[in-house]
XYZ file of C-alpha atoms in Angstrom:
669
model
C 14.341 29.459 -15.460
C 14.973 33.248 -15.419
C 13.737 35.955 -12.689
C 10.225 36.073 -13.079
C 8.203 38.863 -11.006
C 6.224 38.376 -8.227
C 3.661 38.619 -10.055
C 4.130 37.096 -12.626
C 4.675 34.162 -9.679
C 1.206 34.860 -7.930
C -0.665 34.126 -11.311
C 0.859 30.797 -12.557
C -0.536 30.243 -8.919
C -3.732 32.385 -9.550
C -3.687 29.408 -12.320
C -3.646 26.392 -10.056
C -6.160 28.758 -8.187
C -9.387 29.486 -10.213
C -8.096 25.732 -11.977
C -8.978 23.964 -9.008
C -12.663 27.358 -8.273
C -13.587 26.167 -11.704
C -14.136 21.748 -11.303
C -14.834 22.020 -8.209
C -17.972 24.790 -8.817
C -18.738 22.424 -11.769
C -18.593 19.361 -10.251
C -20.468 21.030 -7.578
C -18.727 18.991 -5.317
C -15.248 18.829 -3.710
C -12.518 21.488 -1.974
C -11.565 24.320 -2.674
C -10.265 25.353 0.367
C -7.299 23.118 0.087
C -6.167 23.895 -3.653
C -6.336 27.879 -3.093
C -4.731 27.985 0.220
C -1.478 25.853 -1.010
C -1.645 27.248 -4.772
C 2.359 29.357 -3.804
C 3.377 26.901 -1.781
C 2.890 24.037 -5.297
C 4.528 27.039 -7.231
C 7.006 26.677 -6.172
C 7.863 23.283 -6.191
C 6.899 22.727 -9.286
C 8.221 25.421 -11.560
C 11.833 25.465 -9.518
C 12.556 22.288 -7.654
C 10.395 19.046 -8.723
C 12.410 16.838 -10.938
C 10.154 15.363 -13.488
C 8.741 14.364 -17.224
C 6.006 15.205 -18.069
C 5.704 12.488 -20.920
C 7.213 10.067 -18.446
C 5.981 9.676 -15.682
C 7.132 6.815 -14.725
C 10.952 7.567 -15.332
C 12.727 5.853 -12.903
C 14.802 9.054 -11.335
C 12.048 11.082 -11.112
C 10.771 12.735 -7.916
C 8.421 11.668 -5.965
C 4.963 13.755 -5.222
C 2.518 12.919 -2.737
C -0.482 15.195 -1.968
C -1.430 13.168 1.357
C -4.098 15.495 2.216
C -5.623 14.283 -1.517
C -9.243 15.970 -0.855
C -7.171 19.395 -2.196
C -6.656 17.160 -5.669
C -7.543 19.421 -7.643
C -4.771 21.329 -6.610
C -2.519 18.454 -8.002
C -4.097 17.828 -11.274
C -4.388 21.349 -12.036
C -0.359 21.123 -11.868
C -0.465 17.722 -13.564
C -2.618 19.952 -16.434
C -0.156 22.729 -16.735
C 2.976 20.751 -16.125
C 2.133 18.560 -19.948
C 1.195 15.390 -18.008
C -1.589 13.877 -19.983
C -4.687 15.536 -18.786
C -6.151 17.665 -21.470
C -8.993 20.130 -20.280
C -11.772 18.643 -20.708
C -10.324 16.168 -18.027
C -9.669 19.248 -15.714
C -13.682 19.846 -16.942
C -15.133 16.555 -16.112
C -13.561 16.694 -12.545
C -15.190 13.594 -10.002
C -17.992 12.658 -13.119
C -17.882 8.373 -14.047
C -15.115 6.999 -15.621
C -13.212 10.740 -15.438
C -9.206 10.861 -15.071
C -9.634 13.770 -12.144
C -11.383 11.371 -9.616
C -12.761 13.049 -6.409
C -8.662 12.002 -4.406
C -6.177 11.228 -6.432
C -6.004 7.258 -7.460
C -2.944 5.458 -8.638
C -2.881 4.011 -12.167
C -5.978 6.596 -13.198
C -4.662 9.662 -13.557
C -0.692 10.348 -15.575
C 1.299 11.299 -12.821
C -0.713 10.695 -9.128
C 2.233 8.495 -7.335
C -0.651 6.785 -5.113
C -3.963 6.906 -4.006
C -4.798 9.527 -1.404
C -7.719 10.795 0.102
C -7.473 8.662 3.786
C -5.428 11.432 5.892
C -2.220 10.737 6.395
C -1.446 7.812 4.454
C 0.003 9.334 1.866
C 2.636 10.872 4.096
C 3.230 7.259 5.574
C 4.284 6.186 1.334
C 6.188 9.164 0.907
C 8.434 7.859 4.333
C 8.165 4.276 2.047
C 9.036 5.612 -1.171
C 11.993 7.993 0.661
C 13.139 4.644 2.320
C 13.141 2.522 -1.161
C 15.758 6.084 -2.115
C 17.630 5.837 0.199
C 18.590 1.559 0.294
C 18.457 1.697 -4.317
C 21.675 4.274 -3.818
C 23.840 2.509 -1.166
C 22.864 -0.566 -2.903
C 23.675 0.941 -7.088
C 25.785 3.974 -6.630
C 29.259 3.286 -7.079
C 32.402 4.415 -8.305
C 30.996 8.094 -8.331
C 28.148 7.432 -10.004
C 24.565 8.445 -8.893
C 22.178 7.211 -11.111
C 19.566 7.137 -7.382
C 18.912 10.248 -6.557
C 16.137 12.126 -6.009
C 13.598 13.710 -3.835
C 10.699 12.641 -2.390
C 7.798 15.333 -1.640
C 5.044 15.350 0.564
C 1.848 17.863 1.435
C 0.157 17.431 4.198
C -2.643 18.989 6.193
C -3.713 19.317 9.678
C -6.172 16.540 9.553
C -3.220 14.468 8.678
C -1.360 14.978 11.497
C -4.232 14.053 13.870
C -4.465 10.630 12.520
C -2.339 8.528 14.165
C -0.529 7.391 11.473
C 1.115 9.867 11.034
C 2.117 10.016 14.143
C 3.892 6.113 13.998
C 5.364 6.866 9.724
C 6.590 10.124 10.956
C 8.478 8.471 14.187
C 9.470 5.819 12.916
C 11.188 8.059 9.160
C 13.474 10.203 12.127
C 15.238 7.230 12.974
C 16.016 5.648 9.173
C 18.376 9.044 7.910
C 15.529 9.540 5.249
C 17.082 13.439 4.263
C 15.480 12.931 0.697
C 11.800 13.582 2.891
C 11.122 17.108 2.950
C 7.278 17.756 3.511
C 4.955 20.932 3.389
C 2.741 21.742 6.678
C -0.816 23.356 5.340
C -0.627 24.780 9.067
C -4.169 26.732 7.636
C -5.851 25.542 11.581
C -8.946 24.595 9.846
C -10.631 21.407 9.226
C -14.113 20.421 8.364
C -15.818 20.930 11.169
C -13.975 24.693 11.768
C -11.200 26.671 13.847
C -9.218 23.420 14.740
C -7.839 24.896 18.488
C -10.436 23.279 20.566
C -9.652 19.740 19.285
C -5.512 20.075 18.426
C -3.254 22.420 19.459
C -0.223 20.718 19.437
C 3.547 21.905 19.071
C 3.875 20.698 15.854
C 7.361 21.904 15.522
C 8.826 20.504 18.560
C 6.626 17.166 17.551
C 8.895 16.699 14.571
C 12.405 17.597 16.522
C 11.553 14.688 18.836
C 11.252 12.510 16.486
C 14.005 13.799 15.400
C 13.706 15.448 11.714
C 14.538 18.528 10.559
C 12.385 21.856 10.713
C 12.333 24.714 9.305
C 8.942 26.691 11.345
C 7.086 29.729 10.151
C 7.469 29.350 6.593
C 4.868 32.044 4.963
C 2.811 29.612 2.173
C 1.959 32.607 0.540
C 5.365 34.502 0.154
C 7.212 32.896 -2.548
C 10.702 34.110 -1.272
C 10.054 32.713 2.340
C 9.284 29.291 1.029
C 11.768 29.251 -1.489
C 15.018 29.772 1.134
C 12.655 26.930 3.311
C 12.532 24.210 0.096
C 17.040 25.140 -0.145
C 17.496 24.714 3.405
C 15.436 21.823 3.288
C 17.088 20.700 0.904
C 20.708 20.859 2.788
C 19.716 18.488 5.020
C 21.961 15.043 6.188
C 20.442 12.401 7.851
C 16.880 13.074 9.027
C 13.645 13.913 6.901
C 12.205 17.927 7.526
C 9.326 19.813 7.302
C 8.562 22.958 6.503
C 5.820 24.943 8.237
C 3.665 26.941 5.927
C 1.506 28.615 7.664
C -1.739 29.383 5.471
C -5.457 30.700 4.421
C -7.716 27.926 3.098
C -9.316 29.569 0.273
C -7.239 32.035 0.025
C -8.567 34.478 -2.024
C -12.038 34.196 -1.470
C -12.981 37.652 -0.112
C -15.972 36.335 2.035
C -15.529 32.180 2.810
C -11.530 32.348 3.039
C -9.584 31.694 6.531
C -13.442 29.472 6.839
C -14.578 25.618 7.166
C -16.879 26.841 4.344
C -14.194 26.963 1.784
C -13.610 23.595 2.940
C -14.967 20.688 1.991
C -17.860 22.662 -1.102
C -17.980 24.447 -4.045
C -17.619 28.661 -3.373
C -20.700 29.173 -5.034
C -21.452 30.953 -8.406
C -21.555 34.506 -6.349
C -18.277 33.446 -4.299
C -16.488 32.421 -7.070
C -16.735 35.778 -9.419
C -15.792 37.922 -6.138
C -12.674 35.758 -6.292
C -12.564 35.608 -9.572
C -11.905 40.017 -8.837
C -10.157 39.161 -5.310
C -7.320 37.782 -8.090
C -7.840 39.800 -10.522
C -8.585 37.310 -12.649
C -10.463 38.499 -15.287
C -10.557 35.402 -17.526
C -13.776 32.825 -18.515
C -14.276 29.508 -16.693
C -10.979 27.236 -17.832
C -8.885 30.002 -19.392
C -5.269 29.981 -18.910
C -3.762 32.896 -20.276
C -0.955 31.569 -23.155
C 1.800 33.138 -20.755
C 0.675 31.397 -18.052
C 0.601 28.138 -19.852
C 4.043 28.563 -20.920
C 5.579 29.785 -17.551
C 3.744 26.189 -16.233
C 4.849 24.651 -19.217
C 7.119 21.353 -17.832
C 7.983 19.231 -20.528
C 11.046 21.016 -22.246
C 12.466 20.823 -19.025
C 11.754 17.484 -17.809
C 12.592 15.735 -21.307
C 16.666 17.290 -20.558
C 16.237 16.140 -17.148
C 15.361 12.744 -18.647
C 18.234 12.050 -21.401
C 20.872 13.530 -18.814
C 19.543 11.068 -16.740
C 19.737 8.283 -19.330
C 22.981 9.008 -20.875
C 24.573 9.022 -16.671
C 23.346 5.375 -16.584
C 24.723 4.285 -20.949
C 28.012 5.189 -18.653
C 26.744 2.850 -15.656
C 26.219 0.711 -17.644
C 29.308 0.525 -19.224
C 31.267 0.158 -15.685
C 28.745 -2.380 -14.032
C 26.956 -3.656 -16.868
C 26.005 -6.463 -14.841
C 24.745 -3.674 -11.127
C 22.662 -2.179 -14.327
C 21.058 -4.776 -15.365
C 20.151 -5.831 -12.538
C 18.993 -2.610 -11.429
C 16.832 -2.398 -14.709
C 15.315 -5.861 -14.366
C 14.119 -4.534 -10.322
C 13.185 -1.919 -11.972
C 10.810 -3.438 -14.284
C 9.147 -5.395 -11.167
C 9.926 -8.907 -13.341
C 11.654 -12.408 -11.012
C 15.023 -12.915 -12.345
C 15.742 -15.749 -15.346
C 16.101 -19.120 -13.229
C 12.445 -18.310 -11.098
C 10.627 -20.478 -11.880
C 13.559 -24.100 -11.683
C 13.901 -22.257 -8.338
C 10.622 -22.394 -7.537
C 10.468 -25.927 -8.912
C 13.469 -27.508 -7.477
C 11.624 -26.045 -3.743
C 8.913 -27.412 -4.121
C 10.339 -30.658 -4.629
C 12.056 -30.798 -1.966
C 9.367 -29.607 0.294
C 7.258 -32.117 -1.082
C 9.982 -35.194 -0.377
C 10.202 -33.795 3.554
C 7.204 -34.918 5.904
C 8.372 -33.542 8.918
C 5.642 -31.761 10.968
C 5.899 -27.922 11.569
C 3.897 -24.781 11.863
C 3.391 -22.751 8.732
C 4.907 -20.380 10.456
C 7.659 -21.933 10.551
C 7.152 -23.405 6.982
C 7.374 -19.407 5.678
C 10.374 -18.507 7.396
C 11.625 -21.618 5.154
C 10.726 -20.289 2.380
C 12.377 -16.650 2.970
C 15.473 -18.313 3.391
C 15.472 -20.471 0.006
C 14.579 -17.104 -1.907
C 16.027 -14.225 -0.268
C 18.827 -15.692 -2.166
C 18.015 -15.151 -5.427
C 15.627 -12.332 -5.366
C 17.860 -9.052 -3.864
C 13.993 -6.969 -3.867
C 12.384 -8.718 -1.268
C 12.959 -6.406 1.731
C 10.995 -7.687 4.980
C 9.530 -6.809 8.510
C 7.787 -7.393 11.154
C 5.593 -4.654 13.070
C 8.134 -5.795 16.820
C 6.725 -9.363 16.295
C 9.867 -11.143 14.658
C 10.177 -13.622 16.558
C 7.330 -14.684 16.561
C 6.227 -14.232 12.562
C 9.667 -16.095 11.870
C 9.958 -13.338 9.403
C 13.712 -12.960 9.123
C 16.095 -15.412 7.502
C 20.006 -16.396 8.363
C 21.108 -12.979 5.525
C 19.068 -10.419 7.640
C 20.367 -7.389 8.145
C 18.386 -4.489 9.260
C 17.548 -1.194 7.289
C 18.694 1.028 9.991
C 20.808 4.880 10.468
C 24.025 3.873 9.283
C 23.533 0.795 7.086
C 20.866 0.020 4.210
C 19.268 -3.361 4.759
C 16.818 -5.804 3.711
C 14.640 -6.287 6.823
C 12.589 -3.166 8.479
C 11.579 -3.378 12.339
C 8.966 -1.034 12.064
C 8.294 -1.387 15.880
C 4.892 -1.536 16.988
C 3.599 0.431 13.722
C 1.039 -2.096 11.738
C -0.535 0.823 10.704
C 2.339 2.124 9.260
C 3.893 -0.639 8.869
C 1.491 -1.501 6.049
C 1.138 2.170 4.542
C 5.380 2.564 4.133
C 5.678 -1.362 2.137
C 2.801 0.100 0.168
C 5.125 3.574 -1.019
C 8.345 0.824 -1.229
C 6.308 -0.937 -4.002
C 4.982 2.446 -5.557
C 8.255 3.852 -5.910
C 9.822 0.633 -7.285
C 12.665 -1.449 -7.029
C 11.532 -3.515 -3.981
C 8.785 -6.726 -3.237
C 7.909 -6.014 -0.142
C 6.384 -8.527 2.655
C 5.303 -8.105 6.772
C 4.487 -9.617 9.223
C 2.323 -9.259 12.553
C -0.453 -11.399 14.271
C -3.986 -11.986 12.313
C -5.828 -10.440 15.221
C -3.801 -7.360 14.373
C -4.481 -7.013 10.602
C -7.005 -4.297 12.641
C -4.872 -1.674 12.772
C -3.735 -2.105 9.866
C -6.142 -2.082 7.235
C -7.063 0.685 6.340
C -3.862 0.778 4.782
C -4.682 -3.349 2.996
C -7.662 -1.198 1.639
C -5.636 0.505 -0.879
C -3.181 -1.654 -1.011
C -5.777 -3.961 -3.236
C -6.761 -0.949 -4.501
C -3.654 0.482 -6.229
C -3.176 -3.005 -7.425
C 0.632 -3.484 -5.258
C 2.344 -7.017 -5.300
C 2.925 -6.701 -1.170
C 3.529 -9.928 1.065
C 1.589 -9.979 4.370
C 2.554 -12.387 6.933
C -0.233 -12.684 9.527
C 0.344 -15.452 12.122
C -0.882 -16.501 15.662
C -4.146 -17.461 13.224
C -6.351 -18.779 15.298
C -7.619 -20.335 18.437
C -4.334 -22.787 18.383
C -2.237 -20.022 19.453
C -4.009 -20.623 23.158
C -3.226 -19.130 26.430
C -2.906 -15.482 25.247
C -6.645 -15.407 24.576
C -9.787 -13.835 23.072
C -7.888 -11.274 22.761
C -5.222 -12.133 20.375
C -7.331 -15.333 18.903
C -8.518 -14.174 15.628
C -12.311 -15.047 15.009
C -13.666 -12.715 12.018
C -10.401 -11.324 10.589
C -9.750 -13.552 7.791
C -13.286 -13.016 7.177
C -13.145 -9.768 6.982
C -10.171 -9.895 4.625
C -11.789 -12.197 2.060
C -14.564 -9.850 1.367
C -11.573 -6.712 0.719
C -11.445 -7.110 -3.678
C -7.813 -7.722 -5.125
C -6.725 -9.482 -2.418
C -5.209 -13.157 -2.242
C -6.211 -14.862 1.532
C -4.477 -18.170 1.778
C -4.086 -20.168 5.096
C -2.377 -23.239 4.343
C -2.326 -26.589 5.570
C 1.371 -27.089 5.720
C 4.717 -26.755 4.437
C 3.798 -27.459 0.474
C 0.961 -25.557 0.293
C 2.733 -22.855 2.282
C 5.214 -22.525 -0.044
C 2.674 -22.118 -3.000
C 0.767 -19.648 -0.983
C 5.173 -18.536 -1.308
C 6.049 -18.320 -4.232
C 2.441 -18.036 -6.322
C 1.918 -14.582 -4.133
C 5.913 -13.361 -5.859
C 5.043 -14.059 -9.030
C 1.754 -11.877 -8.995
C 2.223 -8.881 -10.335
C -2.047 -7.265 -9.847
C -2.897 -7.001 -6.068
C -1.429 -8.512 -2.950
C -1.118 -11.683 -0.816
C -1.990 -12.275 2.743
C -0.651 -15.710 4.258
C -2.576 -16.457 6.926
C 0.234 -18.930 9.198
C -0.481 -21.277 11.959
C 1.543 -20.719 15.729
C 0.889 -24.669 16.244
C 2.882 -27.680 14.502
C 0.260 -28.934 11.591
C 1.480 -32.716 9.665
C 2.868 -32.595 6.271
C 0.089 -34.389 3.713
C 0.476 -36.174 1.035
C 0.143 -35.060 -2.578
C 0.522 -37.166 -6.031
C 2.405 -33.930 -8.400
C -1.344 -32.793 -10.426
C -2.073 -32.446 -6.467
C 1.148 -30.255 -5.999
C -0.063 -28.087 -8.997
C -3.128 -27.693 -8.496
C -2.722 -25.916 -5.062
C -2.131 -23.049 -6.976
C -5.312 -23.076 -8.026
C -7.068 -21.675 -4.560
C -8.906 -25.519 -4.498
C -8.087 -29.048 -5.045
C -9.311 -32.746 -4.128
C -6.877 -33.462 -1.327
C -8.213 -37.513 -1.045
C -11.200 -38.899 -2.777
C -13.430 -41.085 -1.296
C -12.887 -45.287 -1.768
C -14.115 -45.864 -5.213
C -14.382 -42.361 -6.520
C -17.803 -41.681 -5.483
C -18.375 -38.906 -2.699
C -21.941 -38.657 -0.642
C -20.770 -35.472 0.614
C -16.935 -33.565 0.770
C -16.206 -32.005 3.451
C -13.744 -28.956 2.919
C -10.922 -27.867 4.535
C -8.503 -24.687 5.457
C -5.230 -24.495 7.345
C -4.991 -26.248 10.980
C -8.452 -27.254 10.487
C -7.195 -29.423 7.464
C -5.942 -33.330 8.966
C -9.141 -32.791 11.082
C -11.147 -32.972 8.112
C -8.550 -35.811 6.565
C -9.387 -37.661 10.489
C -12.977 -36.997 10.181
C -12.632 -38.471 6.583
C -12.081 -41.985 8.114
C -14.089 -41.668 10.705
C -16.868 -42.010 8.326
C -15.125 -44.406 6.128
C -15.893 -46.211 9.226
C -19.174 -45.654 8.966
C -19.955 -46.209 5.833
C -20.015 -42.943 4.150
C -17.724 -42.445 1.612
C -16.479 -38.449 1.407
C -13.900 -36.379 0.196
C -11.808 -34.373 1.008
C -10.677 -30.724 -0.254
C -8.004 -28.137 -0.074
C -8.974 -24.636 -0.025
C -6.226 -22.244 1.373
C -7.577 -19.524 -0.785
C -10.753 -18.984 -1.696
C -10.174 -15.948 -3.918
C -7.844 -18.018 -6.583
C -10.479 -21.170 -6.992
C -13.558 -18.860 -7.613
C -11.436 -17.355 -10.296
C -10.992 -20.595 -11.788
C -13.274 -22.015 -14.613
C -16.840 -23.306 -13.991
C -15.765 -26.602 -14.926
C -13.137 -26.894 -12.904
C -15.237 -25.685 -10.598
C -17.853 -28.027 -10.355
C -15.407 -31.279 -10.530
C -14.410 -29.879 -7.407
C -17.385 -29.076 -5.597
C -19.970 -31.157 -7.458
C -23.191 -28.978 -7.876
C -25.518 -32.730 -6.434
C -23.297 -33.393 -3.034
C -23.893 -31.441 0.214
C -20.887 -30.120 1.787
C -19.159 -29.542 5.163
C -16.617 -26.619 6.107
C -14.193 -26.516 9.335
C -12.638 -23.574 9.799
C -11.356 -22.302 13.953
C -12.746 -18.651 12.488
C -15.950 -16.301 11.711
C -19.045 -19.485 9.550
C -20.737 -16.853 7.897
C -18.817 -16.355 4.462
C -18.397 -19.736 4.168
C -22.190 -20.012 3.231
C -22.031 -19.322 -0.510
C -20.042 -22.727 -0.763
C -22.550 -25.327 1.502
C -25.298 -22.979 0.393
C -27.924 -22.351 3.689
C -28.639 -26.284 3.855
C -24.739 -27.590 4.061
C -22.944 -26.536 7.204
C -19.844 -25.190 8.633
C -18.442 -25.915 11.682
C -16.644 -22.402 12.960
C -16.299 -19.935 15.545
C -18.794 -17.250 16.062
C -18.118 -15.695 18.906
C -14.321 -14.862 21.086
C -12.373 -17.237 21.963
C -11.379 -18.241 25.572
C -7.541 -18.487 27.168
C -6.238 -22.287 27.238
C -4.264 -24.885 25.537
C -4.687 -24.974 22.082
C -6.329 -28.382 22.026
C -8.586 -28.034 24.740
C -9.844 -24.787 23.342
C -10.619 -26.894 19.862
C -12.826 -30.111 21.992
C -14.795 -26.605 23.956
C -15.319 -25.119 20.373
C -16.559 -28.397 18.799
C -13.834 -28.034 16.370
C -13.487 -32.269 16.096
C -13.073 -35.395 14.423
C -16.123 -36.249 16.038
C -18.187 -32.720 15.528
C -17.140 -32.814 11.649
C -18.577 -36.750 11.305
C -21.641 -35.681 12.790
C -22.152 -33.219 10.602
C -21.676 -34.908 7.932
C -24.281 -37.897 8.922
C -26.841 -35.278 9.447
C -27.024 -34.220 5.836
C -27.144 -37.402 4.645
C -30.442 -38.077 6.227
């Protein structure tokens, strides 16, 4: 880029400020202060360093940019618009309006060029860690023979709020141990949050904090001086073996004569009078939403982006010529396509599991699936929050990803929230299908990240073991009660609670094939018997609910519904009822989301509306009322657990064959 005057560069930054101010003012809603404060940093990064192609936002070797302080969304929208992405001035004018391409916080899949959904502070930073980790692992796998087809940087903007959130500690502490030299984070150090000056509640020595994590820190960057910002970025790009934090001192609401430097510019429009004053202060004599031609030209990144992608495509063609098989594998993984022989492998695996009558915990059945499929699915990237030996998320070919080498497994440490958010970043980057592991009760720690996984429709598998009071003596702090129900309430999240090895295998293979959202697997600690099925029943498991055992004569008077470790109790209750002359149907409902998505005719075939129903699950009963109605019965637990052996607890809480049969009989009186 030719030499430009500081005055022109400030005008380019002011274009970001004024578009943000005008959009927030027009919407009468939003956060103008952060875009005004970080505009100079954004100008240097996006116009001088960021590798991207507005005509192809999904070009693989682009740099990733994450706006972790997502309330400042207009800064990102302004940059995308001016750089030449498919985001018009009308879209900018439509900021925060229904079905616009410029929602209040950035949303992945809504706005071209937005890499991840942000807004819940700190999660974007953790996503960026995942993206940088993905880049490093892919580079170490595919960059051979002098070819560098994976060579890009992940940049993130963060604010005081992001660094106050605990997830920032979780993610950044781990990032410092993973040699993420291509992760560069800009800290917007403006000392302001919505409540005012942060000093009374946030006075951390941030540079020392990140140095303790093992990061390279560039302190005292003047966030309003292009030379200071430029020097900081150039230094960061020389980092070897560690990520970089650039501490940028800025003024929130820069340019606002009366609200700059105060919390008044943080989360509300400046007001018509202050907007006019700011225009004069910034020497911006243009009406709302008008950008002068020279500034537009200075921001336009389309030619530069096209050239960058062209050179990469040429380099990849040379790579394909030298390593055709690796190139084909790389392209498959970037498409998110499963291997060509996937269906055959799944069929063979299901047949093998169906023929094995051994009792086992579903967590062990899950590990067996991982063992069977991982050698043929190199994009499968596992991990656990310090519970690998309990979650059974490792396999014989597990290779830790660490400072020295690439691998296929991340030891996340006790970091459930960051683990899930980092896995989101891995998925968003492309090239991986991550799976994670912890106890079900600790899903609470990662819930907000799970919510965003579902909102972004990301393919991710979350293994949650120790799924009930069946874990026993660890007691109520570790026994999930409301967790299955709570997870089932998250839109777009498939929640499987399989009853044996075969259902676990179907759950895993269905989750891996799913490309429109995440999956949770709720798995038992205790051994569970293998339940025999016909081939048609095996095929129906993927529908989320099916008839496991029909009543004698095919004329049931009551339907018994079970999931997970309680399904074998339901089968025993069917036999007890038969001895009483009561014909009962047993329905397995391992995934209510998939069952609810089936045609009405199928659902009514499985659960005839005229028959009374009993549901059995060692968890909170309320959500099951939609299947049994107010007159049906749910045998569950609506209080916290106790510390005792599993068998004792099932008896104590009345989850027994006798109680199930008694409840069914009462419905027929």
